[in-house]
Coordinates of C-alpha atoms in Angstrom, one line a residue:
M1 CA 145.2 117.4 75.8
V2 CA 148.6 118.9 74.6
R3 CA 150.0 121.8 76.6
S4 CA 152.7 123.9 75.1
D5 CA 153.4 126.1 78.1
V6 CA 154.7 123.4 80.4
R7 CA 157.7 121.6 79.1
G8 CA 159.6 118.6 80.4
D9 CA 162.9 117.1 79.2
G10 CA 164.3 118.6 76.0
G11 CA 161.5 121.1 75.8
R12 CA 159.1 118.5 74.5
P13 CA 155.4 119.3 75.1
R14 CA 153.8 117.2 77.9
V15 CA 150.4 115.6 77.8
E16 CA 148.3 116.7 80.7
E17 CA 146.9 113.8 82.7
P18 CA 143.2 113.8 83.5
G19 CA 142.3 115.7 86.6
E20 CA 145.4 118.0 86.6
R21 CA 144.9 121.8 86.7
G22 CA 147.1 124.7 85.5
G23 CA 150.4 125.2 87.3
G24 CA 150.3 121.5 88.3
L25 CA 153.1 118.9 88.6
G26 CA 155.9 121.2 87.5
S27 CA 155.0 124.0 89.8
T28 CA 157.4 125.1 92.6
D29 CA 155.3 128.0 93.9
G30 CA 154.0 126.2 97.0
S31 CA 150.4 126.8 96.0
T32 CA 147.6 124.8 97.4
G33 CA 146.1 121.7 95.8
D34 CA 142.4 121.2 94.9
D35 CA 141.6 120.2 98.5
G36 CA 143.1 123.3 99.9
S37 CA 146.2 121.5 101.3
A38 CA 149.8 122.9 100.8
R39 CA 151.3 121.5 97.6
V40 CA 154.8 120.2 98.1
P41 CA 157.3 121.8 95.6
E42 CA 158.6 119.2 93.3
Q43 CA 162.4 118.7 93.1
R44 CA 164.0 118.9 89.6
G45 CA 167.0 117.0 88.4
R46 CA 169.6 118.2 85.9
G47 CA 168.4 119.2 82.5
G48 CA 165.2 120.7 83.9
G49 CA 163.6 117.3 84.0
R50 CA 162.1 115.6 87.1
Q51 CA 164.5 113.8 89.3
G52 CA 164.6 110.0 88.8
G53 CA 166.3 109.2 85.6
A54 CA 169.4 110.1 83.4
G55 CA 168.8 113.4 81.8
G56 CA 165.5 113.5 83.5
R57 CA 164.1 110.6 81.4
R58 CA 161.9 107.8 83.0
R59 CA 163.1 104.3 82.7
A60 CA 160.6 102.3 80.8
G61 CA 158.6 99.9 82.9
T62 CA 159.6 101.3 86.3
A63 CA 158.2 104.5 87.6
A64 CA 154.9 104.5 85.7
P65 CA 154.0 100.9 86.7
R66 CA 154.9 101.7 90.3
R67 CA 152.6 104.7 90.2
R68 CA 149.8 102.7 88.7
R69 CA 150.2 100.1 91.4
R70 CA 150.1 102.8 94.1
V71 CA 146.9 104.2 92.5
L72 CA 145.4 100.7 92.4
R73 CA 146.3 100.1 96.0
W74 CA 144.8 103.5 97.0
S75 CA 141.6 102.9 95.0
A76 CA 141.2 99.4 96.6
T77 CA 141.7 100.8 100.1
V78 CA 139.1 103.6 99.4
L79 CA 136.7 101.1 97.9
A80 CA 137.1 98.8 100.9
V81 CA 136.4 101.7 103.3
V82 CA 133.4 102.8 101.3
I83 CA 132.0 99.2 101.3
L84 CA 132.6 98.7 105.0
G85 CA 131.2 102.2 105.8
T86 CA 128.1 101.6 103.7
A87 CA 127.6 98.2 105.3
G88 CA 127.9 99.7 108.7
A89 CA 125.6 102.5 107.9
G90 CA 123.1 100.1 106.3
Y91 CA 123.2 97.9 109.4
L92 CA 122.7 100.8 111.7
Y93 CA 119.8 102.0 109.6
Y94 CA 118.3 98.5 109.6
R95 CA 118.5 98.5 113.4
H96 CA 116.9 101.9 113.4
L97 CA 114.0 100.8 111.3
N98 CA 113.6 97.7 113.5
G99 CA 113.5 99.9 116.5
N100 CA 110.6 101.9 115.0
I101 CA 108.3 98.9 114.9
K102 CA 106.0 98.3 117.8
K103 CA 105.1 94.7 118.7
E104 CA 102.1 93.1 120.5
K105 CA 101.1 89.4 121.1
L106 CA 99.3 87.7 118.3
N107 CA 96.4 86.0 120.1
L108 CA 95.1 86.8 123.5
G109 CA 92.3 84.2 123.5
D110 CA 92.4 80.5 124.7
T111 CA 91.2 79.0 121.4
K112 CA 93.8 77.8 118.9
I113 CA 92.7 77.3 115.3
A114 CA 94.6 74.7 113.3
E115 CA 96.8 75.9 110.5
P116 CA 95.5 75.1 107.0
T117 CA 96.7 71.9 105.3
P118 CA 99.4 72.6 102.6
N119 CA 98.4 72.1 99.0
A120 CA 100.0 69.5 96.7
A121 CA 103.0 71.8 96.2
G122 CA 103.5 72.2 100.0
Q123 CA 102.3 75.8 100.0
T124 CA 100.0 77.3 102.6
P125 CA 97.8 80.5 102.5
L126 CA 98.6 83.5 104.5
N127 CA 95.9 85.4 106.6
I128 CA 96.7 88.8 108.0
L129 CA 94.3 90.9 110.0
L130 CA 94.5 94.7 109.2
I131 CA 93.3 96.9 112.1
G132 CA 92.7 100.6 112.1
S133 CA 92.7 102.0 115.7
D134 CA 90.8 105.2 116.6
A135 CA 93.1 105.8 119.6
R136 CA 93.4 109.5 120.7
D137 CA 96.5 108.8 122.7
T138 CA 98.7 111.6 121.3
K139 CA 98.2 115.2 120.4
E140 CA 98.5 114.4 116.7
N141 CA 95.9 111.6 116.9
Q142 CA 93.6 113.9 118.9
K143 CA 93.9 116.6 116.4
L144 CA 93.2 114.2 113.5
G145 CA 90.5 112.2 115.2
G146 CA 88.6 115.0 117.0
A147 CA 86.3 114.0 119.9
R148 CA 88.3 115.7 122.6
E149 CA 86.4 114.1 125.3
T150 CA 87.8 110.7 124.3
F151 CA 91.5 111.7 124.7
G152 CA 93.4 108.9 126.4
G153 CA 90.3 106.6 126.4
T154 CA 90.1 103.0 125.5
P155 CA 90.9 102.5 121.7
L156 CA 88.4 100.9 119.3
A157 CA 89.2 98.8 116.3
D158 CA 87.2 100.9 113.9
V159 CA 88.6 99.2 110.8
Q160 CA 89.0 95.5 110.5
M161 CA 89.9 93.7 107.3
L162 CA 91.1 90.1 106.9
L163 CA 93.6 89.8 104.0
H164 CA 93.9 86.3 102.6
L165 CA 96.8 85.5 100.3
S166 CA 96.2 82.2 98.5
A167 CA 98.6 79.3 98.9
D168 CA 99.8 79.6 95.3
R169 CA 100.1 83.4 95.6
S170 CA 97.8 83.8 92.5
N171 CA 95.0 85.7 94.2
M172 CA 94.1 87.8 97.2
S173 CA 90.8 88.2 99.1
V174 CA 89.9 90.9 101.6
V175 CA 87.0 90.6 104.0
S176 CA 85.9 93.7 105.9
M177 CA 83.8 93.5 109.0
P178 CA 81.6 96.5 109.9
R179 CA 82.8 98.0 113.2
D180 CA 79.3 97.8 114.8
T181 CA 78.9 94.1 114.2
L182 CA 77.4 92.4 117.2
L183 CA 79.1 89.1 118.1
S184 CA 80.7 87.1 120.9
I185 CA 84.1 88.4 122.1
P186 CA 86.1 85.6 123.7
K187 CA 87.9 85.8 127.0
C188 CA 91.2 87.7 126.6
T189 CA 94.1 88.1 128.9
D190 CA 96.2 91.3 128.7
P191 CA 99.8 90.2 128.2
D192 CA 101.2 93.3 130.0
D193 CA 99.4 93.3 133.3
G194 CA 97.7 89.8 133.2
K195 CA 94.2 91.4 133.5
V196 CA 91.5 88.9 132.3
Y197 CA 88.6 90.2 130.3
A198 CA 85.6 87.9 130.6
A199 CA 83.9 86.7 127.4
S200 CA 81.1 88.9 126.2
S201 CA 78.2 87.2 124.4
R202 CA 76.9 90.3 122.5
A203 CA 79.2 93.2 122.0
M204 CA 80.4 95.4 119.1
T205 CA 83.4 94.0 117.4
N206 CA 85.4 97.2 117.6
E207 CA 85.4 96.9 121.4
S208 CA 87.7 93.9 121.2
L209 CA 90.8 96.1 120.8
G210 CA 90.3 97.6 124.3
R211 CA 90.4 94.1 125.9
G212 CA 94.1 93.7 126.1
G213 CA 95.2 94.8 122.6
P214 CA 95.0 93.7 119.0
G215 CA 95.5 90.1 120.0
C216 CA 92.0 90.1 121.3
T217 CA 90.7 91.3 117.9
V218 CA 92.5 88.4 116.3
A219 CA 91.0 86.0 118.8
T220 CA 87.5 87.4 118.1
W221 CA 87.9 86.9 114.3
Q222 CA 89.2 83.4 114.8
E223 CA 86.2 82.4 117.0
L224 CA 83.7 83.8 114.5
T225 CA 85.2 82.6 111.2
G226 CA 87.2 79.5 112.1
I227 CA 90.1 81.0 110.0
H228 CA 93.6 80.6 111.3
I229 CA 95.2 84.1 111.4
D230 CA 99.0 84.2 110.9
H231 CA 99.7 87.9 111.6
F232 CA 98.1 91.3 112.3
M233 CA 99.1 94.9 111.3
M234 CA 97.6 97.9 113.2
V235 CA 97.9 101.6 112.4
D236 CA 96.4 104.7 114.0
F237 CA 95.3 108.1 112.6
A238 CA 98.7 109.6 112.5
G239 CA 100.2 106.5 110.9
V240 CA 97.6 106.6 108.1
V241 CA 98.5 110.2 107.3
S242 CA 102.2 109.7 107.3
M243 CA 102.0 106.6 105.2
A244 CA 99.6 108.2 102.7
D245 CA 102.0 111.1 102.4
A246 CA 105.0 108.8 101.8
I247 CA 103.1 106.7 99.2
G248 CA 102.0 109.8 97.4
G249 CA 98.7 110.7 95.7
V250 CA 96.0 108.0 95.2
P251 CA 93.1 108.7 92.8
V252 CA 89.6 108.4 94.2
C253 CA 86.2 109.2 92.6
V254 CA 82.9 110.7 93.8
T255 CA 79.7 111.1 91.8
D256 CA 79.1 114.7 93.0
N257 CA 80.8 117.4 94.9
I258 CA 81.0 116.4 98.6
E259 CA 81.6 118.0 101.9
S260 CA 81.4 115.5 104.8
R261 CA 80.1 117.9 107.5
D262 CA 76.5 118.4 108.8
S263 CA 74.9 121.3 110.6
L264 CA 76.0 119.8 114.0
G265 CA 79.6 119.5 112.9
H266 CA 79.5 115.7 112.3
G267 CA 81.6 114.3 109.5
S268 CA 85.2 113.8 108.5
G269 CA 85.6 117.2 106.8
L270 CA 86.4 115.7 103.4
K271 CA 85.7 118.1 100.6
L272 CA 86.1 117.0 97.0
E273 CA 84.9 118.1 93.6
K274 CA 82.9 115.7 91.4
G275 CA 85.0 113.2 89.5
T276 CA 88.5 111.9 90.3
T277 CA 90.9 113.6 92.7
Y278 CA 94.4 112.5 93.9
I279 CA 94.4 112.5 97.7
Q280 CA 97.1 112.0 100.3
G281 CA 98.0 112.8 103.9
K282 CA 95.2 114.2 106.0
Q283 CA 92.8 114.1 103.0
A284 CA 93.4 110.4 102.6
L285 CA 92.5 109.8 106.3
Q286 CA 89.3 111.9 105.8
W287 CA 88.4 109.6 102.9
L288 CA 88.9 106.5 104.9
R289 CA 86.9 107.8 107.8
T290 CA 84.0 109.3 105.9
R291 CA 80.5 108.1 106.6
Y292 CA 78.5 111.3 106.4
G293 CA 78.0 112.0 102.7
F294 CA 78.7 108.5 101.3
E295 CA 75.6 106.6 100.2
D296 CA 73.4 105.9 103.3
G297 CA 75.9 107.3 105.8
S298 CA 76.6 103.8 107.3
D299 CA 79.8 101.9 108.2
I300 CA 78.9 99.7 105.2
A301 CA 79.4 102.6 102.8
R302 CA 82.6 103.6 104.6
A303 CA 84.0 100.0 104.1
K304 CA 83.2 100.4 100.3
A305 CA 85.2 103.6 100.2
Q306 CA 88.1 102.0 102.0
H307 CA 88.1 99.2 99.4
M308 CA 88.2 101.7 96.6
Y309 CA 91.2 103.5 98.2
M310 CA 93.1 100.3 98.8
N311 CA 92.6 99.0 95.3
S312 CA 93.7 102.4 93.9
M313 CA 96.7 102.5 96.2
V314 CA 97.8 99.0 95.1
R315 CA 97.5 100.0 91.4
E316 CA 99.5 103.2 92.0
L317 CA 102.3 101.4 93.8
R318 CA 102.6 98.9 91.0
E319 CA 102.3 101.4 88.1
N320 CA 104.1 104.4 89.5
A321 CA 107.8 104.1 88.5
T322 CA 108.8 106.8 91.0
I323 CA 108.4 104.3 93.8
T324 CA 111.8 102.9 92.8
N325 CA 113.3 106.3 93.8
P326 CA 115.6 105.5 96.8
N327 CA 114.6 108.6 98.7
K328 CA 110.9 107.8 98.3
L329 CA 111.5 104.2 99.3
R330 CA 113.5 105.3 102.3
R331 CA 110.8 107.6 103.4
L332 CA 108.1 105.0 102.9
A333 CA 110.2 102.5 105.0
E334 CA 110.6 105.1 107.7
E335 CA 106.9 106.0 107.9
A336 CA 105.7 102.5 107.6
T337 CA 107.9 101.1 110.4
T338 CA 107.0 104.1 112.6
A339 CA 103.3 103.8 111.9
L340 CA 102.8 100.0 112.4
T341 CA 102.1 97.8 115.4
V342 CA 102.5 94.1 114.4
D343 CA 102.8 90.7 116.0
P344 CA 106.3 89.3 116.7
G345 CA 106.3 87.3 113.5
L346 CA 106.3 90.6 111.5
G347 CA 108.5 92.4 114.0
D348 CA 111.5 93.2 111.8
V349 CA 112.2 94.8 108.5
A350 CA 113.2 91.6 106.9
A351 CA 109.9 89.9 107.6
L352 CA 107.9 93.0 106.4
Y353 CA 110.0 93.0 103.2
D354 CA 109.4 89.3 102.6
L355 CA 105.7 89.9 103.1
S356 CA 105.7 92.7 100.6
K357 CA 107.3 90.5 98.0
E358 CA 104.7 87.9 98.5
L359 CA 101.8 90.4 98.2
R360 CA 103.3 91.9 95.1
K361 CA 103.0 88.6 93.3
V362 CA 99.2 89.1 92.9
E363 CA 98.0 91.2 90.0
P364 CA 95.2 93.8 90.8
A365 CA 92.8 91.8 88.6
R366 CA 93.1 88.9 91.0
I367 CA 92.3 91.0 94.2
T368 CA 88.8 90.9 95.5
M369 CA 87.5 93.2 98.2
T370 CA 84.4 92.2 100.1
T371 CA 82.3 93.1 103.1
M372 CA 81.0 90.4 105.5
P373 CA 77.4 89.7 104.6
F374 CA 75.2 91.2 107.4
T375 CA 71.7 91.7 108.6
Y376 CA 70.5 94.8 110.5
V377 CA 69.5 94.4 114.1
G378 CA 68.3 97.9 115.0
A379 CA 71.1 100.3 114.2
R380 CA 73.7 97.4 114.5
V381 CA 74.4 94.5 112.3
V382 CA 75.0 90.7 112.8
P383 CA 76.6 88.2 110.3
K384 CA 74.0 87.1 107.8
E385 CA 73.0 83.5 108.2
G386 CA 74.3 81.3 105.4
D387 CA 76.0 84.0 103.4
A388 CA 78.5 85.1 106.0
E389 CA 79.5 81.5 106.9
K390 CA 79.8 80.7 103.2
L391 CA 82.2 83.6 102.7
F392 CA 84.3 82.4 105.7
R393 CA 84.3 78.9 104.3
L394 CA 85.6 80.0 100.9
V395 CA 88.5 81.8 102.7
R396 CA 89.1 78.8 105.0
E397 CA 89.3 76.5 102.0
D398 CA 91.5 78.9 100.0
I399 CA 88.9 79.3 97.2
A400 CA 89.4 82.5 95.2
L401 CA 86.5 85.0 95.6
D402 CA 86.8 86.1 92.0
G403 CA 85.7 82.6 90.8
K404 CA 88.8 82.2 88.6
D405 CA 90.3 79.2 90.4
A406 CA 91.1 76.2 88.2
K407 CA 88.3 73.7 88.5
K408 CA 89.1 71.0 91.0
A409 CA 88.4 67.4 90.1
A410 CA 85.5 65.9 92.0
S411 CA 86.6 63.5 94.7
E412 CA 84.7 60.7 96.4
E413 CA 83.8 61.2 100.0
P414 CA 86.3 59.2 102.2
T415 CA 84.7 56.5 104.2
S416 CA 85.9 55.2 107.5
D417 CA 88.2 52.2 107.8
D418 CA 86.3 51.3 111.0
P419 CA 83.6 48.7 110.3
A420 CA 80.1 49.8 111.4
A421 CA 78.0 47.8 113.7
A422 CA 74.6 46.4 112.7
E423 CA 71.9 49.1 112.4
D424 CA 69.9 47.7 115.3
E425 CA 72.9 47.9 117.6
I426 CA 73.8 51.5 116.9
G427 CA 72.5 54.0 119.5
V428 CA 71.6 57.4 118.0
L429 CA 70.6 60.5 120.0
V430 CA 68.6 63.0 117.8
Q431 CA 68.6 66.7 118.8
N432 CA 66.6 69.6 117.5
G433 CA 69.0 72.2 116.2
T434 CA 66.5 74.2 114.1
L435 CA 66.5 77.3 116.3
T436 CA 67.7 80.5 114.5
T437 CA 68.0 84.2 115.3
A438 CA 65.1 84.9 113.1
L439 CA 62.9 81.8 113.7
G440 CA 62.0 79.7 116.7
A441 CA 62.7 76.0 116.8
A442 CA 60.6 73.8 114.5
P443 CA 58.5 71.7 117.0
G444 CA 58.9 67.9 117.1
R445 CA 61.8 67.6 114.7
A446 CA 64.0 65.4 117.0
H447 CA 61.1 63.0 117.5
T448 CA 60.1 63.0 113.8
V449 CA 63.7 62.2 112.6
S450 CA 64.3 59.6 115.3
Q451 CA 61.3 57.7 114.1
L452 CA 62.6 57.9 110.5
L453 CA 65.8 56.1 111.8
V454 CA 63.8 53.5 113.6
R455 CA 62.0 52.7 110.3
E456 CA 65.4 52.4 108.7
G457 CA 66.4 49.7 111.2
F458 CA 68.1 51.9 113.8
T459 CA 65.9 50.7 116.6
K460 CA 68.0 52.3 119.4
A461 CA 67.5 55.8 118.0
S462 CA 65.8 58.2 120.5
A463 CA 64.9 61.9 120.6
D464 CA 66.6 64.3 123.0
S465 CA 63.8 66.2 124.8
T466 CA 66.0 69.0 126.1
T467 CA 66.0 72.6 124.9
A468 CA 66.5 73.1 121.1
T469 CA 69.9 74.3 119.9
T470 CA 71.1 76.2 116.9
E471 CA 72.8 74.4 113.9
D472 CA 72.8 75.8 110.4
K473 CA 73.3 72.5 108.7
T474 CA 72.2 69.0 109.8
V475 CA 75.2 67.2 111.2
V476 CA 76.1 63.8 112.7
R477 CA 78.7 63.8 115.4
Y478 CA 80.7 61.0 117.1
P479 CA 83.2 61.1 120.0
S480 CA 85.9 58.7 119.0
A481 CA 87.4 56.9 116.0
E482 CA 85.7 53.5 116.8
L483 CA 82.3 55.2 116.3
E484 CA 83.1 56.9 113.0
G485 CA 81.8 54.0 110.9
D486 CA 78.6 54.0 112.9
A487 CA 78.1 57.7 112.4
Q488 CA 78.6 57.4 108.6
V489 CA 76.1 54.6 108.3
V490 CA 73.5 56.8 110.0
A491 CA 74.3 59.7 107.7
K492 CA 74.0 57.5 104.6
A493 CA 70.6 56.1 105.7
L494 CA 69.2 59.7 105.7
G495 CA 71.0 61.0 102.7
I496 CA 73.3 63.3 104.7
P497 CA 76.7 64.0 103.0
L498 CA 79.7 62.5 104.7
S499 CA 81.2 66.0 104.8
Q500 CA 78.6 66.7 107.5
V501 CA 79.9 63.9 109.7
E502 CA 82.4 65.1 112.3
K503 CA 84.3 64.1 115.3
S504 CA 83.4 66.0 118.5
T505 CA 84.3 65.7 122.2
N506 CA 81.0 67.4 123.1
V507 CA 79.1 64.2 122.5
S508 CA 79.2 60.9 124.3
G509 CA 77.8 58.7 121.4
V510 CA 76.6 59.0 117.8
T511 CA 74.5 62.2 117.8
L512 CA 72.4 63.6 115.0
V513 CA 71.6 67.3 115.2
V514 CA 68.7 68.3 112.9
G515 CA 69.7 71.7 111.5
A516 CA 67.9 74.7 110.2
D517 CA 68.3 73.3 106.7
W518 CA 65.8 70.5 107.6
R519 CA 62.9 72.2 109.4
E520 CA 60.2 70.1 107.7
G521 CA 59.6 66.9 105.8
D522 CA 60.8 63.3 106.0
A523 CA 63.5 63.5 103.3
Y524 CA 66.7 65.4 103.8
K525 CA 67.7 67.5 100.8
A526 CA 71.4 68.3 100.9
E527 CA 72.1 71.7 99.6
K528 CA 74.3 71.7 96.4
E529 CA 77.3 73.6 97.7
D530 CA 78.7 76.1 95.2
D531 CA 81.9 78.1 95.5
K532 CA 80.5 81.4 94.3
T533 CA 81.0 84.5 96.4
P534 CA 77.7 85.6 97.9
K535 CA 76.2 88.7 96.2
S536 CA 75.6 90.2 99.6
A537 CA 79.4 90.4 100.1
D538 CA 79.4 93.3 97.6
A539 CA 82.6 92.2 95.9
L540 CA 84.9 94.8 94.2
N541 CA 87.7 93.8 91.8
G542 CA 91.1 95.3 92.3
A543 CA 91.5 96.3 88.7
D544 CA 88.2 98.2 88.6
K545 CA 89.2 101.8 87.8
D546 CA 85.6 103.0 87.2
A547 CA 84.5 102.5 90.8
C548 CA 83.0 105.8 92.2
M549 CA 81.5 106.6 95.6
K550 CA 77.9 107.7 95.4
V551 CA 77.3 111.0 97.3
D552 CA 74.3 111.7 99.5
P553 CA 72.5 114.8 98.0
N554 CA 72.4 116.3 101.5
F555 CA 76.2 116.6 101.5
T556 CA 76.8 118.3 98.2
W557 CA 78.0 121.8 97.5

């Protein structure tokens, strides 16, 4: 703007430069500048102009360019300092976040499960075990978890979910296991003190966490499912609350007013009105822990509520634009890294960030939440024969649980390059594997099937008279490559698919185990294998916004 009260050479009005304030460059009053520092009086030359040119005039192309260069140099210096300072602060903050993360060994068992074979594009799926610990090891966890008598006790893995991200990153499957599932927990060795926990043939799955840490829970899952687990992530009560607060409200729905508290004080304390409510913090933890008041009050109902919360949380994170707010992201990063215990492979911020990018590739409509199919045994549950293994197979084979995979072209069963011996030269041991948890062994099956083989020309076939074993499907096993062709010829003679012929070091020759799928009759009928998710897995789609938890009438208000 033009100022008429401050004159330079010849009384001409001077144009005030941006950022100057009244009494500026021409002032000799020794006043302070904008930053409070003493302003140096400017010397004047003759004619009332500023010193530096005849008659106070500037020489064209000298002073002004020099001043501009000084400004540019100053700006460049400040910019460099800002960049370096920010980089330094960013590095320090990065180290701080890494320091927040707690790490434990991935697998404490002895069994190693082979990694899945890459697809045609060289991609492999990713399997992550999510564990919720009920540890009351801090005052905060004790306050949130209650049960004062358990303070400092052995923690239990009360939430266990296997997250499977497909090789092509097009879909995601989640399998929950009820905490009171009875199964075999393998031998685990504590990495801190070397203590060995002997294998347990029938224990609740949530006890695995107390046998050396989350790595034992990983080993237990691998033993049961045959699925290779790449990583685990574990969080406790306080971690759930802090992360739920950082994420913000998540909408959940109940069919009626609910208060999860009975006359004896049992329950999570969750209190909600009928319909949809946004929950976070402690209320989110209550939702995730609620059994009393949801459906039949079981762990199965609790798993369903957890699935609804997770689906809703994913939708909120994808749809809520405020998550791009730097402060919110910073808080989420702080809370997440503090709350999590992970395996070394996820033990730094960069790895967690890369994982989040991979997970974000999946749309909610391609997320499927399931619960392991089960059968009640008293108040506990066991994996449901057939259905549970089918669900595990779908995950192992990277088949989408929503049924939306592109149809794969049928391929012929590969046959061995090893030539088979003549039928009457092949020795075959036949075993009875028809024993199940619900049914006793079908009598005489090993003898019956061995006689079938004899009639087919396998004159050296014989029945194993030892105790019956358990085998869901009939299988032909062989110990080494030179007997693969023989084993396949045996399978073909009885109509057994070559996919049920397998190499095993547990046999010394060609061994046919008659499974529970062939308890009677002379003709083997191979089950037509489909890739549909079992109905008993109670699948819930990630895009389902109408899901609502049914409330037990005894817990309404």
